[in-house]
Amino acid sequence: MSSLDDFPADDGAAVGGVHIKYFVHCPRQLWLYARGYRPEHRSDRVAFGQVVADTTFTRRRDIDLGEAKIDWVTTGAVVHETKSSRAPSPAHAAQVRHYCLLLERRGISVRGGTVHYPLIRRTTDVPWDDDARMAAEDAETQARNVIAATEPPARLARTGCRGCSYLDYCWGD
Amino acid sequence: MPAAGRTYWLTEPCRIRREDNSIRVERPDGSPVRIPITDIRDLIAFDHVDVNTSAMSMLSRNGVTLHILDHYGNHAGHFSPAESVASAAVIRRQVEITADPDRRTAIGRALVLAAAENLRWALDTDLLDPALQSLRTDLPDCKDDDAIMGQEGNFRRTAWAVLDTQLPPWLRLNGRTRRPPTNAGNAFISYLNALVYARVLTALRSTPLHPAIGFLHSDTDRRRNTLALDLAEPFKPLFAERLLKRTAHQRALKPTDFETDVGRASLSTNGRKKIAALVREELSTTVHHRTLKRKVSYEELIHLEALKLVRLCLEDTPYKPFHPWW
């Protein structure tokens, strides 16, 4: 119901999919998110993403892992993720890889992942192999380091911030 | 990013019910109005409103605040969602900063000075320059909240006297009075101040800040949300005094829009509606923001101001109160 449902509770050291997505997009966004500043509910873009998630693949069910919420998983353990974006981004793949990692730690043999872009009717496959596992573990460690830092990371170049719900906070002075 | 949802101003008596995922507003005349819940950020009730619990629980679930103004336009209270966007890290820092007398008074002084400068800007006259100058020299010596508020009071008295010279006789303040306001001008100012307070409170509610932990007003001040009172200060001239001046010049209000009694005055139903329209228009006025590089509405300015305080709490960025740059 609430538009914040896909932002899981921040209990201790748990790193969820949103954390990884934010880390790849902008470390500063992750730092702020982890400290409880979450302006997503004011963002039209996030509201739009929520509507896209609610109206596509409606027969599939969410998998709630506690720290992360996977859009859905199909047999043979393929992780699926829906994005309202029109352009595939490294952050989306990193998020899916993190879900694969979390599932594998629960003893499930994961075959891979798929990111769905219903607006452009495309999918992107995310392979799951040793390289991907390394990348996922690496991203997780780095994300933890960013969260643990006392100082916030610097702002990125302004163009990268377009559409970010943290834009008003970072640049509004 | 513009805020999702908008503010609805209920200027007539009405009944609010839930209908599926919409709010149904039943007015005495005509068919009910249905508003999707996702389109509402908050509701402001100017008049009698009946609300039932299923409507309230839906408002709460969707993070909608309902503000209630009483007959004199004082903020009578608000209904706010149970779940807030509070963050322990931010609140802890907010408490630390406000507990330190030096930092607390420094921000308090900055707020008072900003409010005074904005008032000077709104009245647009050099009659206020001497008062502003003495405020600038006296403020650094003020060591506690009472002294700061005292200085603010002095300046405000001068400013209201100057404002009176720009108003027609029937709208003059002749000294600020409130609870209840004694004449039309005071009723107008009180009403607008209550509205600004409600807007600031809504803005604060969408940030992790705690609205009750403030810098300037004392903690027991009218037992209200002191941070909202603080943050409203620099914005009051922008809305209250400036709009009063403008309505006087444009003759937008008439003496019949007020219900004046001996020793008390309030707005009539019609006057209330006029003011709601005025304020709504004013809040949606846009200016170009230099670092965001886009137009922002006055409403958003209040939100940006609240974000400055979040930045102060999270990153220790120095806080510079709002000053109109246009």
CSV table of N, CA and C in Angstrom, one decimal, chain A residues 1-5 28 31-32 34-47 51 150-153 155 158 162-173, chain B residues 1-5 21 37 41 61-62 83 85-90 202-203 205-208 289 291-294 300 303-304 307-308 310-312 314-315 317-318 320:
chain,number,residue,atom,x,y,z
A,1,MET,N,0.8,-1.2,0.0
A,1,MET,CA,0.0,0.0,0.0
A,1,MET,C,0.9,1.2,0.0
A,2,SER,N,1.7,1.3,1.0
A,2,SER,CA,2.6,2.5,1.1
A,2,SER,C,3.6,2.5,0.0
A,3,SER,N,4.0,3.7,-0.5
A,3,SER,CA,5.0,3.7,-1.5
A,3,SER,C,6.4,3.4,-1.0
A,4,LEU,N,6.5,3.2,0.3
A,4,LEU,CA,7.8,2.9,0.8
A,4,LEU,C,8.0,1.4,1.0
A,5,ASP,N,7.1,0.6,0.6
A,5,ASP,CA,7.1,-0.8,0.9
A,5,ASP,C,8.4,-1.5,0.4
A,28,ARG,N,27.1,8.7,-2.0
A,28,ARG,CA,26.5,9.7,-1.1
A,28,ARG,C,25.0,9.4,-0.9
A,31,TRP,N,24.9,6.7,1.6
A,31,TRP,CA,25.3,7.1,3.0
A,31,TRP,C,24.1,7.8,3.6
A,32,LEU,N,23.4,8.6,2.9
A,32,LEU,CA,22.2,9.3,3.4
A,32,LEU,C,21.1,8.4,3.7
A,34,ALA,N,21.3,5.2,4.4
A,34,ALA,CA,21.6,4.4,5.6
A,34,ALA,C,21.4,5.2,6.9
A,35,ARG,N,21.5,6.5,6.8
A,35,ARG,CA,21.3,7.3,8.0
A,35,ARG,C,19.8,7.7,8.2
A,36,GLY,N,19.0,7.1,7.4
A,36,GLY,CA,17.5,7.3,7.6
A,36,GLY,C,16.9,8.5,6.9
A,37,TYR,N,17.7,9.2,6.1
A,37,TYR,CA,17.0,10.3,5.4
A,37,TYR,C,16.5,9.7,4.1
A,38,ARG,N,15.2,9.6,3.9
A,38,ARG,CA,14.6,8.9,2.8
A,38,ARG,C,13.6,9.7,2.2
A,39,PRO,N,13.9,10.6,1.2
A,39,PRO,CA,12.9,11.5,0.6
A,39,PRO,C,12.1,10.9,-0.5
A,40,GLU,N,12.2,9.5,-0.7
A,40,GLU,CA,11.6,8.9,-1.9
A,40,GLU,C,10.1,9.2,-2.0
A,41,HIS,N,9.5,9.3,-0.8
A,41,HIS,CA,8.0,9.4,-0.9
A,41,HIS,C,7.6,10.8,-1.5
A,42,ARG,N,8.5,11.7,-1.6
A,42,ARG,CA,8.1,13.0,-2.2
A,42,ARG,C,8.4,13.0,-3.7
A,43,SER,N,8.9,11.9,-4.2
A,43,SER,CA,9.4,11.9,-5.6
A,43,SER,C,8.3,11.3,-6.6
A,44,ASP,N,8.0,12.0,-7.6
A,44,ASP,CA,7.0,11.5,-8.6
A,44,ASP,C,7.6,10.3,-9.3
A,45,ARG,N,8.9,10.3,-9.5
A,45,ARG,CA,9.5,9.2,-10.2
A,45,ARG,C,9.4,7.9,-9.5
A,46,VAL,N,9.6,8.0,-8.2
A,46,VAL,CA,9.4,6.8,-7.3
A,46,VAL,C,8.0,6.3,-7.4
A,47,ALA,N,7.1,7.3,-7.3
A,47,ALA,CA,5.6,6.9,-7.3
A,47,ALA,C,5.3,6.2,-8.7
A,51,VAL,N,3.9,2.4,-9.5
A,51,VAL,CA,2.8,2.0,-10.3
A,51,VAL,C,3.2,1.0,-11.4
A,150,THR,N,32.2,8.2,8.6
A,150,THR,CA,31.6,9.2,9.4
A,150,THR,C,31.2,10.4,8.5
A,151,GLU,N,32.1,10.7,7.5
A,151,GLU,CA,31.8,11.8,6.6
A,151,GLU,C,31.0,11.3,5.4
A,152,PRO,N,30.1,12.2,4.9
A,152,PRO,CA,29.4,11.8,3.7
A,152,PRO,C,30.3,11.9,2.5
A,153,PRO,N,30.2,11.0,1.5
A,153,PRO,CA,30.9,11.1,0.3
A,153,PRO,C,30.5,12.4,-0.4
A,155,ARG,N,29.4,15.2,-3.4
A,155,ARG,CA,28.4,15.1,-4.4
A,155,ARG,C,29.0,14.7,-5.8
A,158,ARG,N,26.7,17.3,-11.4
A,158,ARG,CA,25.3,17.7,-11.3
A,158,ARG,C,24.4,16.9,-12.3
A,162,ARG,N,20.3,14.0,-12.1
A,162,ARG,CA,18.9,14.2,-12.7
A,162,ARG,C,18.0,13.1,-12.3
A,163,GLY,N,16.8,13.4,-11.8
A,163,GLY,CA,15.9,12.4,-11.4
A,163,GLY,C,16.1,11.8,-10.1
A,164,CYS,N,17.1,12.1,-9.4
A,164,CYS,CA,17.4,11.5,-8.1
A,164,CYS,C,16.5,12.2,-7.1
A,165,SER,N,15.9,11.4,-6.1
A,165,SER,CA,15.1,12.1,-5.2
A,165,SER,C,15.9,12.8,-4.1
A,166,TYR,N,17.2,12.6,-4.1
A,166,TYR,CA,18.0,13.3,-3.1
A,166,TYR,C,18.5,14.6,-3.6
A,167,LEU,N,18.1,15.0,-4.9
A,167,LEU,CA,18.7,16.2,-5.5
A,167,LEU,C,18.4,17.5,-4.7
A,168,ASP,N,17.2,17.6,-4.2
A,168,ASP,CA,16.9,18.8,-3.5
A,168,ASP,C,17.8,18.9,-2.2
A,169,TYR,N,18.0,17.8,-1.6
A,169,TYR,CA,18.9,17.8,-0.4
A,169,TYR,C,20.3,18.2,-0.7
A,170,CYS,N,20.9,17.6,-1.8
A,170,CYS,CA,22.3,17.8,-2.1
A,170,CYS,C,22.5,19.2,-2.7
A,171,TRP,N,21.6,19.7,-3.5
A,171,TRP,CA,21.9,20.9,-4.3
A,171,TRP,C,21.0,22.1,-3.9
A,172,GLY,N,20.1,21.9,-3.0
A,172,GLY,CA,19.2,23.0,-2.7
A,172,GLY,C,19.7,24.1,-1.8
A,173,ASP,N,20.9,24.6,-2.0
A,173,ASP,CA,21.3,25.7,-1.1
A,173,ASP,C,21.8,26.9,-1.9
B,1,MET,N,13.1,17.5,-7.7
B,1,MET,CA,11.9,16.7,-8.0
B,1,MET,C,10.7,17.3,-7.3
B,2,PRO,N,9.6,17.6,-8.1
B,2,PRO,CA,8.4,18.2,-7.4
B,2,PRO,C,7.8,17.2,-6.5
B,3,ALA,N,7.1,17.7,-5.5
B,3,ALA,CA,6.6,16.8,-4.5
B,3,ALA,C,5.4,16.0,-5.1
B,4,ALA,N,5.3,14.7,-4.7
B,4,ALA,CA,4.2,14.0,-5.1
B,4,ALA,C,3.0,14.4,-4.3
B,5,GLY,N,1.8,14.6,-4.9
B,5,GLY,CA,0.6,15.0,-4.3
B,5,GLY,C,0.5,16.5,-4.1
B,21,ASN,N,-10.0,3.6,-2.7
B,21,ASN,CA,-8.8,4.2,-2.4
B,21,ASN,C,-8.9,5.7,-2.6
B,37,ILE,N,-6.3,9.1,-3.2
B,37,ILE,CA,-5.5,9.3,-2.0
B,37,ILE,C,-4.0,9.6,-2.4
B,41,ARG,N,-1.3,15.4,-0.5
B,41,ARG,CA,-0.2,15.5,0.4
B,41,ARG,C,-0.7,15.9,1.8
B,61,ARG,N,-2.3,5.9,6.6
B,61,ARG,CA,-1.5,5.0,5.8
B,61,ARG,C,-0.7,5.6,4.7
B,62,ASN,N,-1.3,6.7,4.1
B,62,ASN,CA,-0.7,7.3,3.0
B,62,ASN,C,0.1,8.6,3.4
B,83,GLU,N,3.1,6.6,11.3
B,83,GLU,CA,4.4,6.3,10.9
B,83,GLU,C,5.0,7.6,10.3
B,85,VAL,N,8.7,9.7,9.0
B,85,VAL,CA,10.0,9.3,8.3
B,85,VAL,C,11.2,9.6,9.2
B,86,ALA,N,10.9,9.6,10.5
B,86,ALA,CA,12.0,9.9,11.5
B,86,ALA,C,13.2,9.1,11.3
B,87,SER,N,14.4,9.7,11.6
B,87,SER,CA,15.6,8.9,11.6
B,87,SER,C,16.3,9.2,12.9
B,88,ALA,N,16.8,8.1,13.5
B,88,ALA,CA,17.4,8.2,14.8
B,88,ALA,C,18.7,9.1,14.7
B,89,ALA,N,19.5,8.9,13.7
B,89,ALA,CA,20.7,9.6,13.5
B,89,ALA,C,20.5,11.1,13.5
B,90,VAL,N,19.4,11.5,12.7
B,90,VAL,CA,19.1,13.0,12.6
B,90,VAL,C,18.6,13.5,13.9
B,202,THR,N,4.0,20.8,7.8
B,202,THR,CA,3.9,19.8,6.8
B,202,THR,C,5.3,19.5,6.2
B,203,ALA,N,6.0,20.6,5.9
B,203,ALA,CA,7.3,20.4,5.3
B,203,ALA,C,8.2,19.7,6.3
B,205,ARG,N,7.3,17.5,8.5
B,205,ARG,CA,6.9,16.1,8.6
B,205,ARG,C,7.4,15.3,7.5
B,206,SER,N,7.8,15.9,6.4
B,206,SER,CA,8.3,15.0,5.3
B,206,SER,C,9.9,15.0,5.4
B,207,THR,N,10.4,15.5,6.5
B,207,THR,CA,11.9,15.3,6.7
B,207,THR,C,12.0,14.5,8.0
B,208,PRO,N,13.2,14.0,8.2
B,208,PRO,CA,13.4,13.2,9.5
B,208,PRO,C,13.5,14.0,10.7
B,289,HIS,N,15.5,28.9,-9.0
B,289,HIS,CA,16.5,28.6,-8.0
B,289,HIS,C,17.9,28.4,-8.6
B,291,THR,N,20.9,27.2,-7.6
B,291,THR,CA,21.7,25.9,-7.6
B,291,THR,C,20.9,24.7,-8.1
B,292,LEU,N,19.6,24.7,-7.9
B,292,LEU,CA,18.8,23.6,-8.4
B,292,LEU,C,18.6,23.8,-9.9
B,293,LYS,N,18.8,25.0,-10.4
B,293,LYS,CA,18.6,25.4,-11.8
B,293,LYS,C,17.2,25.0,-12.3
B,294,ARG,N,16.2,25.3,-11.6
B,294,ARG,CA,14.9,25.1,-12.0
B,294,ARG,C,14.0,26.0,-11.2
B,300,GLU,N,7.7,25.0,-2.1
B,300,GLU,CA,9.0,24.2,-2.0
B,300,GLU,C,10.1,24.9,-1.3
B,303,HIS,N,10.1,23.7,2.1
B,303,HIS,CA,10.7,22.4,2.2
B,303,HIS,C,12.2,22.4,2.1
B,304,LEU,N,12.7,23.2,1.2
B,304,LEU,CA,14.2,23.3,1.0
B,304,LEU,C,14.8,23.9,2.3
B,307,LEU,N,15.2,21.2,4.6
B,307,LEU,CA,16.3,20.3,4.2
B,307,LEU,C,17.6,20.9,4.7
B,308,LYS,N,17.7,22.2,4.7
B,308,LYS,CA,19.0,22.8,5.2
B,308,LYS,C,19.3,22.4,6.6
B,310,VAL,N,18.2,19.5,8.0
B,310,VAL,CA,18.6,18.1,7.9
B,310,VAL,C,20.1,18.1,7.6
B,311,ARG,N,20.5,18.9,6.7
B,311,ARG,CA,21.9,18.9,6.3
B,311,ARG,C,22.8,19.4,7.5
B,312,LEU,N,22.3,20.3,8.2
B,312,LEU,CA,23.0,20.8,9.4
B,312,LEU,C,23.2,19.6,10.4
B,314,LEU,N,22.9,16.2,9.7
B,314,LEU,CA,23.7,15.1,9.2
B,314,LEU,C,25.1,15.4,8.9
B,315,GLU,N,25.4,16.6,8.3
B,315,GLU,CA,26.7,16.8,7.8
B,315,GLU,C,27.4,18.0,8.4
B,317,THR,N,26.7,21.1,8.0
B,317,THR,CA,26.8,22.2,7.1
B,317,THR,C,26.3,23.5,7.8
B,318,PRO,N,27.0,24.6,7.7
B,318,PRO,CA,26.4,25.8,8.4
B,318,PRO,C,25.1,26.2,7.9
B,320,LYS,N,22.3,28.7,6.9
B,320,LYS,CA,22.0,30.1,6.5
B,320,LYS,C,20.5,30.2,6.3
